[in-house]
Short mmCIF file of C-alpha atoms in Angstrom, two decimals:
data_model
loop_
_atom_site.label_atom_id
_atom_site.label_comp_id
_atom_site.label_asym_id
_atom_site.label_seq_id
_atom_site.Cartn_x
_atom_site.Cartn_y
_atom_site.Cartn_z
CA LEU A 1 -5.57 -13.77 7.64
CA GLY A 2 -6.89 -17.17 6.88
CA GLY A 3 -3.69 -18.52 5.37
CA THR A 4 -0.78 -20.63 6.48
CA ASP A 5 1.42 -17.61 7.47
CA ARG A 6 4.07 -18.68 4.97
CA ALA A 7 3.74 -15.55 2.88
CA VAL A 8 3.06 -11.86 3.26
CA ASP A 9 -0.60 -10.97 3.63
CA PRO A 10 -2.27 -7.86 2.16
CA MET A 11 -2.31 -6.04 5.50
CA GLU A 12 1.45 -6.55 5.86
CA LEU A 13 1.92 -5.38 2.27
CA LEU A 14 0.13 -2.13 3.01
CA LEU A 15 2.40 -1.50 6.03
CA ALA A 16 5.48 -2.44 4.00
CA SER A 17 4.41 -0.10 1.18
CA LEU A 18 3.96 2.75 3.61
CA GLY A 19 7.35 2.05 5.28
CA THR A 20 9.16 1.80 1.96
CA CYS A 21 7.60 5.04 0.70
CA LEU A 22 8.50 6.86 3.88
CA THR A 23 12.08 5.55 3.69
CA ILE A 24 12.40 6.85 0.16
CA GLY A 25 10.95 10.18 1.32
CA TRP A 26 13.38 10.46 4.22
CA THR A 27 16.29 9.68 1.90
CA THR A 28 15.11 12.13 -0.75
CA GLN A 29 14.44 14.96 1.70
CA ALA A 30 17.79 14.39 3.47
CA ALA A 31 19.63 14.54 0.12
CA LYS A 32 17.89 17.82 -0.75
CA ARG A 33 19.25 19.23 2.52
CA GLY A 34 22.73 17.76 2.22
CA VAL A 35 22.13 15.49 5.26
CA ASP A 36 23.79 12.07 5.46
CA PHE A 37 22.50 9.07 7.39
CA ARG A 38 24.81 6.40 8.73
CA ALA A 39 21.68 4.30 9.27
CA LEU A 40 17.95 4.71 8.73
CA ARG A 41 15.30 2.24 9.81
CA ILE A 42 11.53 2.76 9.66
CA GLU A 43 9.20 0.28 11.35
CA VAL A 44 5.49 0.53 10.61
CA ASN A 45 2.85 -1.11 12.82
CA GLY A 46 -0.90 -1.27 12.72
CA ASP A 47 -3.79 -2.63 14.76
CA TYR A 48 -6.88 -4.28 13.39
CA ASP A 49 -9.64 -6.40 14.86
CA LEU A 50 -10.31 -9.71 13.10
CA ARG A 51 -13.97 -9.50 14.09
CA GLY A 52 -14.36 -6.87 11.35
CA TYR A 53 -12.60 -8.96 8.71
CA LEU A 54 -14.58 -12.07 9.68
CA ASP A 55 -17.84 -10.08 9.65
CA LEU A 56 -18.60 -11.00 13.26
CA ASP A 57 -19.41 -7.45 14.41
CA ASP A 58 -20.92 -4.76 12.13
CA ALA A 59 -19.56 -2.04 14.42
CA ILE A 60 -15.95 -3.00 13.72
CA ARG A 61 -14.19 -1.99 10.51
CA PRO A 62 -12.22 -4.70 8.68
CA GLY A 63 -9.21 -2.41 8.19
CA PHE A 64 -6.61 -0.88 10.43
CA SER A 65 -7.83 1.07 13.45
CA ARG A 66 -4.36 2.55 13.97
CA ILE A 67 -1.17 2.81 11.94
CA ASP A 68 1.99 4.34 13.33
CA TYR A 69 5.67 4.23 12.60
CA THR A 70 8.97 4.60 14.36
CA VAL A 71 12.09 6.04 12.81
CA GLU A 72 15.58 5.13 13.98
CA VAL A 73 18.12 7.40 12.33
CA ASP A 74 21.87 7.72 12.95
CA SER A 75 22.96 11.15 11.72
CA ASP A 76 24.91 14.21 12.82
CA ALA A 77 22.04 16.46 11.71
CA PRO A 78 20.32 18.52 14.40
CA LEU A 79 16.95 17.28 15.67
CA GLU A 80 15.23 20.31 14.13
CA VAL A 81 16.51 19.32 10.66
CA LEU A 82 15.51 15.68 11.19
CA ASP A 83 12.01 16.80 12.17
CA GLU A 84 11.86 18.97 9.06
CA ILE A 85 12.85 15.91 6.99
CA ARG A 86 10.16 13.86 8.74
CA ARG A 87 7.41 16.45 8.03
CA ALA A 88 8.48 16.79 4.39
CA ALA A 89 8.66 12.99 3.91
CA GLU A 90 5.17 12.56 5.35
CA ARG A 91 3.75 15.47 3.34
CA THR A 92 5.15 14.24 0.00
CA SER A 93 4.59 10.49 0.52
CA PRO A 94 2.01 9.09 -1.94
CA MET A 95 1.38 6.13 0.38
CA SER A 96 0.88 8.37 3.42
CA ASP A 97 -1.57 10.40 1.35
CA ASN A 98 -3.41 7.29 0.19
CA VAL A 99 -3.67 5.88 3.69
CA ALA A 100 -4.71 9.16 5.28
CA ASN A 101 -7.16 10.20 2.55
CA GLY A 102 -8.61 6.93 1.33
CA GLY A 103 -6.75 6.61 -1.94
CA ALA A 104 -8.31 7.50 -5.28
CA ASP A 105 -11.26 9.85 -5.72
CA HIS A 106 -14.35 7.64 -5.68
CA ARG A 107 -17.02 10.26 -6.34
CA ASP A 108 -19.74 8.83 -8.49
CA PRO A 109 -18.24 5.31 -8.30
CA GLN A 110 -19.18 2.69 -10.79
CA PRO A 111 -17.64 -0.74 -10.20
CA ARG A 112 -15.24 -2.31 -12.64
CA ILE A 113 -16.57 -5.64 -13.71
CA PHE A 114 -14.40 -8.02 -15.70
CA ALA A 115 -15.32 -11.02 -17.82
CA PHE A 116 -12.87 -13.94 -17.80
CA ARG A 117 -11.91 -15.32 -21.20
CA GLU A 118 -10.20 -18.72 -21.12
CA THR A 119 -7.15 -19.45 -23.30
CA ARG A 120 -6.00 -22.75 -24.68
CA ALA A 121 -5.40 -25.63 -22.28
CA GLY A 122 -1.79 -26.20 -21.35
CA ALA A 123 -0.68 -22.67 -22.26
CA PHE A 124 1.20 -22.30 -19.02
CA GLY A 125 2.25 -25.91 -18.43
CA PRO A 126 0.66 -29.34 -18.48
CA GLY A 127 -2.95 -29.14 -17.40
CA ILE A 128 -2.80 -25.42 -16.55
CA THR A 129 -5.24 -23.16 -18.29
CA GLY A 130 -4.64 -19.41 -18.30
CA GLY A 131 -6.88 -16.57 -19.22
CA SER A 132 -7.14 -12.87 -19.63
CA LEU A 133 -9.44 -10.30 -18.07
CA THR A 134 -11.36 -8.13 -20.47
CA PRO A 135 -13.20 -5.05 -19.23
CA PHE A 136 -16.93 -5.37 -19.22
CA THR A 137 -17.67 -2.15 -17.34
CA VAL A 138 -15.21 0.53 -16.33
CA PHE A 139 -15.28 3.69 -14.25
CA PRO A 140 -16.78 6.66 -16.12
CA GLY A 141 -14.23 8.24 -18.49
CA GLN A 142 -11.80 5.32 -18.36
CA THR A 143 -11.00 2.80 -21.07
CA GLY A 144 -8.47 0.04 -21.56
CA SER A 145 -8.07 -3.58 -20.53
CA THR A 146 -6.41 -5.56 -17.84
CA THR A 147 -4.35 -8.56 -18.86
CA GLY A 148 -4.30 -11.77 -16.87
CA MET A 149 -1.88 -14.67 -16.89
CA GLY A 150 0.66 -14.34 -19.64
CA GLU A 151 -1.51 -13.08 -22.47
CA ARG A 152 -1.14 -9.59 -23.90
#
């Protein structure tokens, strides 16, 4: 998305996070049932329309329009048990929950706004100036600070 395609983009990270979380869930649920896998592979895919991201069409969302995944598992467990594992892994997956339900509760949202405070020049190498983020406004009921490059 607008880069050189030499690194993972945020959309790929979301899919990878979901796939990793589901893999952990499958492994955990299998262990609880005494099921062994010779191999387990989960591939997550999603569709999105760049017209939403590029703000070319107000009717198109910038996010995924579809996310699905495929599981390849090599096990002696019956299909019914594998389906039970799948359902449990999906039900207990924090990432599946976040994707399906929109993440955190945003009732009465108030944006977090941060002020940037510069540190001394050269703190992170010749000519590189770092800084830290200090909360200016936080969500109701929350306090604390977020630290930026190298300063705590």
